[in-house]
Amino acid sequence: MSLKSERRGIHVDQSELLCKKGCGYYGNPAWQGFCSKCWREEYHKARQKQIQEDWELAERLQREEEEAFASSQSSQGAQSLTFSKFEEKKTNEKTRKVTTVKKFFSASSRVGSKKVPPERVEKIMDQIEKYIMTRLYKYVFCPETTDDEKKDLAIQKRIRALRWVTPQMLCVPVNEDIPEVSDMVVKAITDIIEMDSKRVPRDKLACITKCSKHIFNAIKITKNEPASADDFLPTLIYIVLKGNPPRLQSNIQYITRFCNPSRLMTGEDGYYFTNLCCAVAFIEKLDAQSLNLSQEDFDRYMSGQTSPRKQEAESWSPDACLGVKQMYKNLDLLSQLNERQERIMNEAKKLEKDLIDWTDGIAREVQDIVEKYPLEIKPPNQPLAAIDSENVENDKLPPPLQPQVYAG
């Protein structure tokens, strides 16, 4: 099911299933049978549940640590009755500071505090997050104990293999021939790539938010009307495919682990971050059915044997950018060169196979001839005796002639 048919609710095939949530739209296999809207809702609920469970685990560990700390302090107090008042005051001060810091980070103090306004608390938490994560970034970002790096390489390879996907396949309502729209697309790609250079989770979220706002502006300029959520997600998928952000999975995991939970669960930052996670999940599961392509064409595009047909030069409008025309012309030329190279490589492999078969055939024929007509080496004949020598073996020969001298 394509994004276009899913968004408009058009019945394409009787065998396709409706959304598992029963909203009336068709589900997409890449989204586990949900439509795009229901998939975002389910993903957001799962993300909130995970954050809540992590927070409850942190609170439980905090309580255990406080109980252990209190018990250790009481045992030390019983054994150190001879300490001076100065030492006792120093220990009490240290305990008070630790308890204050722990209470400051606890959920109950953050939510139930009446003395400090919530906006002030959030601002302080952002500053503390910035201070801590800036110094711990190289230790907690993509740590060796996780498989974040492996996931980064997998999604990067996947996006490179999907470089042939066009905006029309994803039903992206963006016309890059409009200069303003093209600028917005470039800015969106720049923002999503810039996310990797930030160290603080809040700053990484800000890059995602800026990217998303550029996408909404591009859709608004193209359609001359406010963009909808169903238009936003396909465009975000296209931006991710076109930009191929570095260490994408590591950045997503880093934000999930260390960002302020309230920021992820509420507000526009959390909404845009959830859509980015949905876009990555869609890319990982994208198949021929998702793009309304046959399996044969999808496999050929994925293997690089060919690419979707580009727009012909004659169909360009007179106001089209010359650089865009030249780019498509170069892409066509590269596609043709790629096809020629594939043919040459296939012919070369065939010639190599023929030469190997011919060599093996000649060797077999020579071996058959040698086995059929074996070579026999006879001993050499005895040398002939000289004529004038004495022949002792054959008495039938006349004696040798003797020279005679005549007088006269």
CSV table of C-alpha atoms in Angstrom, one decimal:
chain,number,residue,atom,x,y,z
A,1,MET,CA,0.0,0.0,0.0
A,2,SER,CA,1.5,3.3,-0.9
A,3,LEU,CA,1.3,6.5,1.2
A,4,LYS,CA,-0.9,8.1,-1.4
A,5,SER,CA,-3.6,5.4,-1.4
A,6,GLU,CA,-3.3,5.1,2.4
A,7,ARG,CA,-3.9,8.8,2.9
A,8,ARG,CA,-6.8,9.2,0.5
A,9,GLY,CA,-8.5,5.9,1.6
A,10,ILE,CA,-8.7,4.5,-1.9
A,11,HIS,CA,-9.3,0.8,-2.1
A,12,VAL,CA,-6.5,-0.6,-4.3
A,13,ASP,CA,-6.6,-4.3,-3.8
A,14,GLN,CA,-9.1,-6.6,-2.1
A,15,SER,CA,-6.3,-8.5,-0.5
A,16,GLU,CA,-5.0,-5.5,1.4
A,17,LEU,CA,-6.0,-5.3,5.0
A,18,LEU,CA,-7.5,-2.3,6.8
A,19,CYS,CA,-5.8,-0.6,9.7
A,20,LYS,CA,-5.5,-2.8,12.7
A,21,LYS,CA,-7.0,0.0,14.9
A,22,GLY,CA,-10.2,0.1,12.8
A,23,CYS,CA,-9.9,3.7,11.7
A,24,GLY,CA,-11.2,2.9,8.2
A,25,TYR,CA,-7.9,3.6,6.4
A,26,TYR,CA,-5.7,0.9,4.9
A,27,GLY,CA,-2.8,-0.3,6.9
A,28,ASN,CA,0.8,-0.5,5.6
A,29,PRO,CA,3.0,-3.6,6.2
A,30,ALA,CA,5.9,-1.4,6.9
A,31,TRP,CA,4.0,0.0,9.9
A,32,GLN,CA,2.8,-3.4,11.3
A,33,GLY,CA,-0.6,-3.1,9.7
A,34,PHE,CA,-1.4,0.4,11.0
A,35,CYS,CA,-2.0,3.5,8.9
A,36,SER,CA,0.4,6.4,9.3
A,37,LYS,CA,-1.7,8.3,11.8
A,38,CYS,CA,-2.4,5.3,14.0
A,39,TRP,CA,1.2,4.2,13.8
A,40,ARG,CA,2.4,7.5,15.1
A,41,GLU,CA,-0.1,7.3,18.0
A,42,GLU,CA,1.0,3.7,18.9
A,43,TYR,CA,4.7,4.6,18.6
A,44,HIS,CA,4.2,7.6,20.9
A,45,LYS,CA,2.3,5.5,23.5
A,46,ALA,CA,5.0,2.9,23.5
A,47,ARG,CA,7.7,5.6,23.8
A,48,GLN,CA,5.8,7.2,26.7
A,49,LYS,CA,5.4,3.8,28.4
A,50,GLN,CA,9.1,3.1,28.1
A,51,ILE,CA,10.1,6.5,29.5
A,52,GLN,CA,7.7,6.1,32.4
A,53,GLU,CA,9.1,2.6,33.2
A,54,ASP,CA,12.6,4.0,33.1
A,55,TRP,CA,11.6,6.8,35.4
A,56,GLU,CA,10.0,4.4,37.9
A,57,LEU,CA,13.1,2.3,37.9
A,58,ALA,CA,15.3,5.4,38.6
A,59,GLU,CA,13.0,6.3,41.5
A,60,ARG,CA,13.2,2.8,43.0
A,61,LEU,CA,17.0,2.8,42.7
A,62,GLN,CA,17.1,6.3,44.3
A,63,ARG,CA,15.0,5.1,47.3
A,64,GLU,CA,17.2,2.1,47.8
A,65,GLU,CA,20.3,4.3,47.6
A,66,GLU,CA,18.8,6.7,50.2
A,67,GLU,CA,18.0,3.9,52.5
A,68,ALA,CA,21.5,2.4,52.2
A,69,PHE,CA,23.0,5.8,52.8
A,70,ALA,CA,20.8,6.5,55.8
A,71,SER,CA,21.7,3.1,57.3
A,72,SER,CA,25.4,3.6,56.8
A,73,GLN,CA,25.2,7.0,58.4
A,74,SER,CA,23.4,5.6,61.5
A,75,SER,CA,25.9,2.8,61.9
A,76,GLN,CA,28.7,5.2,61.6
A,77,GLY,CA,27.1,7.5,64.2
A,78,ALA,CA,26.8,4.6,66.7
A,79,GLN,CA,30.5,3.8,66.3
A,80,SER,CA,31.8,7.3,66.3
A,81,LEU,CA,30.5,8.7,69.5
A,82,THR,CA,34.0,10.1,70.2
A,83,PHE,CA,34.0,12.3,67.1
A,84,SER,CA,34.2,16.0,67.7
A,85,LYS,CA,31.3,18.4,67.1
A,86,PHE,CA,33.1,19.8,64.1
A,87,GLU,CA,33.2,16.4,62.4
A,88,GLU,CA,29.6,15.8,63.2
A,89,LYS,CA,28.6,19.1,61.7
A,90,LYS,CA,30.6,18.4,58.6
A,91,THR,CA,29.0,15.1,58.1
A,92,ASN,CA,25.5,16.5,58.6
A,93,GLU,CA,26.2,19.2,56.1
A,94,LYS,CA,27.4,16.7,53.5
A,95,THR,CA,24.3,14.6,54.1
A,96,ARG,CA,22.0,17.6,53.7
A,97,LYS,CA,23.6,18.5,50.4
A,98,VAL,CA,23.3,15.0,49.0
A,99,THR,CA,19.7,14.8,50.0
A,100,THR,CA,19.0,18.2,48.5
A,101,VAL,CA,20.5,17.3,45.2
A,102,LYS,CA,18.6,14.0,45.1
A,103,LYS,CA,15.3,15.6,46.0
A,104,PHE,CA,15.9,18.2,43.3
A,105,PHE,CA,16.2,15.5,40.6
A,106,SER,CA,13.3,13.5,41.9
A,107,ALA,CA,10.0,13.6,40.1
A,108,SER,CA,8.0,14.5,43.2
A,109,SER,CA,10.0,17.6,43.8
A,110,ARG,CA,9.8,18.7,40.2
A,111,VAL,CA,6.1,18.2,39.9
A,112,GLY,CA,4.8,19.0,43.4
A,113,SER,CA,7.0,22.0,44.1
A,114,LYS,CA,4.9,25.1,44.9
A,115,LYS,CA,7.7,27.5,45.7
A,116,VAL,CA,9.4,27.4,42.2
A,117,PRO,CA,7.3,27.9,39.0
A,118,PRO,CA,7.4,25.0,36.6
A,119,GLU,CA,8.9,27.2,33.9
A,120,ARG,CA,11.8,28.0,36.2
A,121,VAL,CA,12.3,24.4,37.1
A,122,GLU,CA,12.4,23.4,33.4
A,123,LYS,CA,14.9,26.1,32.7
A,124,ILE,CA,17.1,25.0,35.5
A,125,MET,CA,16.9,21.4,34.4
A,126,ASP,CA,17.9,22.4,30.9
A,127,GLN,CA,21.0,24.2,32.2
A,128,ILE,CA,21.9,21.2,34.4
A,129,GLU,CA,21.4,18.8,31.4
A,130,LYS,CA,23.6,21.0,29.2
A,131,TYR,CA,26.3,21.1,31.9
A,132,ILE,CA,26.4,17.4,32.6
A,133,MET,CA,25.9,16.0,29.1
A,134,THR,CA,28.5,18.3,27.5
A,135,ARG,CA,31.1,16.8,29.8
A,136,LEU,CA,29.9,13.2,29.6
A,137,TYR,CA,29.1,13.2,25.8
A,138,LYS,CA,32.2,11.2,24.7
A,139,TYR,CA,31.5,8.6,27.3
A,140,VAL,CA,27.7,8.1,26.9
A,141,PHE,CA,27.2,8.8,23.2
A,142,CYS,CA,27.3,5.5,21.2
A,143,PRO,CA,29.0,3.5,24.0
A,144,GLU,CA,30.8,0.3,23.3
A,145,THR,CA,28.4,-1.6,25.5
A,146,THR,CA,25.5,-1.1,23.0
A,147,ASP,CA,25.0,-2.0,19.4
A,148,ASP,CA,24.3,1.6,18.3
A,149,GLU,CA,27.3,1.7,15.9
A,150,LYS,CA,26.1,-1.5,14.2
A,151,LYS,CA,22.6,0.0,13.8
A,152,ASP,CA,24.1,3.2,12.4
A,153,LEU,CA,26.0,1.3,9.7
A,154,ALA,CA,22.9,-0.7,8.9
A,155,ILE,CA,20.6,2.3,8.4
A,156,GLN,CA,23.3,4.2,6.5
A,157,LYS,CA,23.7,1.3,4.1
A,158,ARG,CA,19.9,1.0,3.8
A,159,ILE,CA,19.5,4.6,2.9
A,160,ARG,CA,22.2,4.4,0.3
A,161,ALA,CA,20.5,1.5,-1.3
A,162,LEU,CA,17.3,3.5,-1.4
A,163,ARG,CA,18.9,6.6,-3.1
A,164,TRP,CA,16.7,5.9,-6.2
A,165,VAL,CA,13.4,6.6,-4.4
A,166,THR,CA,11.7,9.6,-6.0
A,167,PRO,CA,9.3,12.1,-4.4
A,168,GLN,CA,6.5,10.8,-6.6
A,169,MET,CA,6.9,7.3,-5.2
A,170,LEU,CA,6.4,8.6,-1.6
A,171,CYS,CA,3.6,11.1,-2.7
A,172,VAL,CA,5.7,14.0,-1.4
A,173,PRO,CA,3.7,17.2,-1.9
A,174,VAL,CA,6.8,19.3,-2.5
A,175,ASN,CA,7.8,20.9,-5.8
A,176,GLU,CA,11.5,21.5,-5.8
A,177,ASP,CA,11.4,23.4,-9.1
A,178,ILE,CA,10.1,26.4,-7.0
A,179,PRO,CA,13.3,28.2,-5.8
A,180,GLU,CA,11.8,29.0,-2.3
A,181,VAL,CA,10.8,25.3,-1.9
A,182,SER,CA,14.2,24.1,-3.0
A,183,ASP,CA,15.8,26.4,-0.4
A,184,MET,CA,13.6,25.0,2.3
A,185,VAL,CA,14.5,21.5,1.3
A,186,VAL,CA,18.2,22.3,1.5
A,187,LYS,CA,17.8,23.9,4.9
A,188,ALA,CA,15.8,20.9,6.2
A,189,ILE,CA,18.6,18.6,5.1
A,190,THR,CA,21.2,20.8,6.6
A,191,ASP,CA,19.4,20.9,10.0
A,192,ILE,CA,18.9,17.1,10.2
A,193,ILE,CA,22.6,16.6,9.3
A,194,GLU,CA,23.7,19.2,11.9
A,195,MET,CA,22.0,17.2,14.6
A,196,ASP,CA,25.1,15.0,14.9
A,197,SER,CA,27.3,17.9,15.7
A,198,LYS,CA,25.4,18.9,18.8
A,199,ARG,CA,26.2,17.5,22.3
A,200,VAL,CA,23.2,18.4,24.4
A,201,PRO,CA,20.0,16.3,23.8
A,202,ARG,CA,17.9,19.5,23.8
A,203,ASP,CA,20.0,21.0,21.0
A,204,LYS,CA,19.7,17.8,19.0
A,205,LEU,CA,15.9,18.0,19.4
A,206,ALA,CA,16.1,21.7,18.3
A,207,CYS,CA,17.7,20.6,15.0
A,208,ILE,CA,14.8,18.1,14.4
A,209,THR,CA,12.3,20.8,15.2
A,210,LYS,CA,13.9,23.3,12.8
A,211,CYS,CA,14.1,20.7,10.1
A,212,SER,CA,10.4,19.9,10.5
A,213,LYS,CA,9.4,23.6,10.4
A,214,HIS,CA,11.3,24.0,7.1
A,215,ILE,CA,9.3,21.0,5.8
A,216,PHE,CA,6.0,22.5,6.8
A,217,ASN,CA,7.0,25.7,5.1
A,218,ALA,CA,8.0,23.9,1.9
A,219,ILE,CA,4.6,22.1,1.8
A,220,LYS,CA,2.7,25.3,2.5
A,221,ILE,CA,4.5,27.2,-0.4
A,222,THR,CA,3.9,24.3,-2.8
A,223,LYS,CA,0.2,23.7,-2.0
A,224,ASN,CA,-0.7,27.3,-1.0
A,225,GLU,CA,-2.4,26.0,2.1
A,226,PRO,CA,-1.4,24.8,5.6
A,227,ALA,CA,0.3,21.4,5.6
A,228,SER,CA,-1.3,18.4,7.3
A,229,ALA,CA,0.3,15.6,9.3
A,230,ASP,CA,-0.3,13.2,6.4
A,231,ASP,CA,1.8,15.4,4.1
A,232,PHE,CA,4.5,15.9,6.7
A,233,LEU,CA,5.5,12.3,7.4
A,234,PRO,CA,6.2,11.3,3.7
A,235,THR,CA,8.2,14.5,3.2
A,236,LEU,CA,10.2,13.8,6.3
A,237,ILE,CA,11.0,10.3,5.0
A,238,TYR,CA,12.1,11.9,1.7
A,239,ILE,CA,14.4,14.4,3.6
A,240,VAL,CA,16.0,11.5,5.6
A,241,LEU,CA,16.6,9.5,2.4
A,242,LYS,CA,18.1,12.5,0.6
A,243,GLY,CA,20.2,13.7,3.5
A,244,ASN,CA,21.3,10.3,5.0
A,245,PRO,CA,22.2,11.9,8.4
A,246,PRO,CA,25.3,10.5,10.1
A,247,ARG,CA,25.0,8.2,13.1
A,248,LEU,CA,21.2,8.5,12.9
A,249,GLN,CA,20.4,5.6,15.3
A,250,SER,CA,23.0,6.7,17.8
A,251,ASN,CA,21.5,10.2,18.0
A,252,ILE,CA,18.0,8.9,18.4
A,253,GLN,CA,19.0,6.5,21.2
A,254,TYR,CA,21.0,9.3,22.9
A,255,ILE,CA,18.0,11.6,22.9
A,256,THR,CA,15.8,8.8,24.2
A,257,ARG,CA,18.1,8.0,27.0
A,258,PHE,CA,19.2,11.4,28.3
A,259,CYS,CA,16.7,14.0,27.2
A,260,ASN,CA,14.3,15.5,29.7
A,261,PRO,CA,11.3,13.1,29.7
A,262,SER,CA,8.7,15.8,29.8
A,263,ARG,CA,10.2,17.4,26.7
A,264,LEU,CA,9.8,14.1,24.8
A,265,MET,CA,6.3,13.3,26.0
A,266,THR,CA,4.8,16.7,25.4
A,267,GLY,CA,5.2,19.7,23.1
A,268,GLU,CA,6.2,20.1,19.5
A,269,ASP,CA,9.7,18.7,20.1
A,270,GLY,CA,8.3,15.4,21.2
A,271,TYR,CA,5.9,15.3,18.3
A,272,TYR,CA,8.6,15.9,15.7
A,273,PHE,CA,10.9,13.4,17.4
A,274,THR,CA,8.2,10.8,17.3
A,275,ASN,CA,7.7,11.4,13.6
A,276,LEU,CA,11.4,11.0,13.0
A,277,CYS,CA,11.4,7.7,14.7
A,278,CYS,CA,8.4,6.6,12.6
A,279,ALA,CA,10.3,7.7,9.4
A,280,VAL,CA,13.3,5.6,10.4
A,281,ALA,CA,11.1,2.6,11.1
A,282,PHE,CA,9.4,3.0,7.7
A,283,ILE,CA,12.7,3.2,5.9
A,284,GLU,CA,13.9,0.0,7.6
A,285,LYS,CA,10.8,-1.9,6.5
A,286,LEU,CA,10.2,-0.3,3.1
A,287,ASP,CA,9.4,-2.8,0.4
A,288,ALA,CA,8.0,-2.9,-3.1
A,289,GLN,CA,4.3,-2.8,-1.9
A,290,SER,CA,5.0,0.4,0.0
A,291,LEU,CA,6.0,2.2,-3.2
A,292,ASN,CA,3.4,0.6,-5.5
A,293,LEU,CA,6.2,-1.2,-7.4
A,294,SER,CA,6.5,-4.7,-8.7
A,295,GLN,CA,9.0,-6.9,-6.8
A,296,GLU,CA,11.1,-7.3,-9.9
A,297,ASP,CA,11.5,-3.6,-10.4
A,298,PHE,CA,12.2,-3.1,-6.7
A,299,ASP,CA,14.9,-5.7,-6.7
A,300,ARG,CA,16.5,-4.2,-9.8
A,301,TYR,CA,16.5,-0.7,-8.3
A,302,MET,CA,17.9,-2.0,-5.0
A,303,SER,CA,20.7,-3.9,-6.8
A,304,GLY,CA,21.7,-0.8,-8.8
A,305,GLN,CA,21.1,-2.5,-12.2
A,306,THR,CA,18.8,0.4,-13.3
A,307,SER,CA,17.1,3.4,-11.9
A,308,PRO,CA,13.6,4.9,-12.3
A,309,ARG,CA,13.2,6.8,-15.5
A,310,LYS,CA,14.2,10.5,-15.2
A,311,GLN,CA,12.3,13.4,-16.7
A,312,GLU,CA,13.1,13.9,-20.4
A,313,ALA,CA,14.7,17.2,-21.4
A,314,GLU,CA,11.9,18.1,-23.8
A,315,SER,CA,9.4,18.0,-20.9
A,316,TRP,CA,11.2,20.7,-18.9
A,317,SER,CA,9.4,24.0,-18.6
A,318,PRO,CA,11.3,27.1,-20.0
A,319,ASP,CA,11.7,28.5,-16.4
A,320,ALA,CA,13.3,25.4,-15.1
A,321,CYS,CA,16.7,25.7,-13.5
A,322,LEU,CA,19.6,25.0,-15.8
A,323,GLY,CA,21.5,23.3,-13.0
A,324,VAL,CA,18.7,20.9,-12.3
A,325,LYS,CA,18.5,20.1,-16.0
A,326,GLN,CA,22.2,19.4,-16.1
A,327,MET,CA,22.0,17.3,-13.0
A,328,TYR,CA,19.3,15.0,-14.5
A,329,LYS,CA,21.3,14.9,-17.8
A,330,ASN,CA,24.3,13.7,-15.8
A,331,LEU,CA,22.2,11.2,-13.9
A,332,ASP,CA,21.0,9.8,-17.2
A,333,LEU,CA,24.5,9.6,-18.5
A,334,LEU,CA,25.7,7.8,-15.3
A,335,SER,CA,22.8,5.4,-15.6
A,336,GLN,CA,23.8,4.6,-19.2
A,337,LEU,CA,27.4,4.2,-18.2
A,338,ASN,CA,26.4,1.9,-15.4
A,339,GLU,CA,24.4,-0.3,-17.7
A,340,ARG,CA,27.3,-0.5,-20.2
A,341,GLN,CA,29.7,-1.4,-17.5
A,342,GLU,CA,27.3,-4.1,-16.3
A,343,ARG,CA,27.2,-5.5,-19.9
A,344,ILE,CA,31.0,-5.4,-20.2
A,345,MET,CA,31.4,-7.1,-16.9
A,346,ASN,CA,29.0,-9.9,-17.9
A,347,GLU,CA,30.7,-10.4,-21.2
A,348,ALA,CA,34.1,-10.5,-19.6
A,349,LYS,CA,32.9,-13.1,-17.1
A,350,LYS,CA,31.5,-15.1,-20.0
A,351,LEU,CA,34.7,-14.9,-22.0
A,352,GLU,CA,36.7,-15.9,-18.9
A,353,LYS,CA,34.4,-19.0,-18.5
A,354,ASP,CA,34.8,-19.9,-22.1
A,355,LEU,CA,38.6,-19.7,-21.9
A,356,ILE,CA,38.6,-21.9,-18.9
A,357,ASP,CA,36.3,-24.4,-20.6
A,358,TRP,CA,38.4,-24.4,-23.7
A,359,THR,CA,41.6,-25.0,-21.7
A,360,ASP,CA,40.0,-27.9,-19.8
A,361,GLY,CA,38.8,-29.4,-23.1
A,362,ILE,CA,42.2,-29.3,-24.7
A,363,ALA,CA,43.8,-30.8,-21.6
A,364,ARG,CA,41.2,-33.6,-21.7
A,365,GLU,CA,41.8,-34.3,-25.4
A,366,VAL,CA,45.6,-34.5,-24.9
A,367,GLN,CA,45.2,-36.8,-22.0
A,368,ASP,CA,42.9,-39.1,-24.1
A,369,ILE,CA,45.5,-39.3,-26.9
A,370,VAL,CA,48.3,-40.0,-24.5
A,371,GLU,CA,46.3,-42.8,-22.9
A,372,LYS,CA,45.3,-44.2,-26.4
A,373,TYR,CA,48.8,-44.0,-27.9
A,374,PRO,CA,51.3,-44.4,-25.2
A,375,LEU,CA,54.9,-43.4,-25.9
A,376,GLU,CA,57.3,-46.4,-26.0
A,377,ILE,CA,61.0,-45.6,-25.8
A,378,LYS,CA,63.2,-48.3,-27.5
A,379,PRO,CA,66.8,-49.0,-26.6
A,380,PRO,CA,69.4,-47.5,-29.0
A,381,ASN,CA,70.9,-49.7,-31.7
A,382,GLN,CA,74.5,-50.9,-31.5
A,383,PRO,CA,77.0,-48.8,-33.5
A,384,LEU,CA,78.4,-50.2,-36.8
A,385,ALA,CA,81.9,-51.5,-36.9
A,386,ALA,CA,84.5,-49.8,-39.1
A,387,ILE,CA,85.1,-51.4,-42.5
A,388,ASP,CA,88.9,-51.7,-42.1
A,389,SER,CA,88.8,-53.1,-38.6
A,390,GLU,CA,89.3,-56.8,-37.9
A,391,ASN,CA,85.9,-58.5,-37.9
A,392,VAL,CA,86.2,-61.2,-35.3
A,393,GLU,CA,82.5,-61.9,-34.9
A,394,ASN,CA,81.8,-62.7,-38.7
A,395,ASP,CA,84.3,-65.0,-40.4
A,396,LYS,CA,82.4,-65.0,-43.7
A,397,LEU,CA,83.6,-61.6,-44.7
A,398,PRO,CA,86.8,-61.5,-46.9
A,399,PRO,CA,90.0,-60.3,-45.3
A,400,PRO,CA,90.8,-56.6,-45.8
A,401,LEU,CA,92.8,-55.6,-48.9
A,402,GLN,CA,96.5,-55.2,-48.5
A,403,PRO,CA,98.4,-52.6,-50.6
A,404,GLN,CA,100.8,-54.1,-53.3
A,405,VAL,CA,103.8,-52.5,-54.8
A,406,TYR,CA,104.8,-53.3,-58.5
A,407,ALA,CA,108.3,-52.8,-59.8
A,408,GLY,CA,108.8,-51.3,-63.0
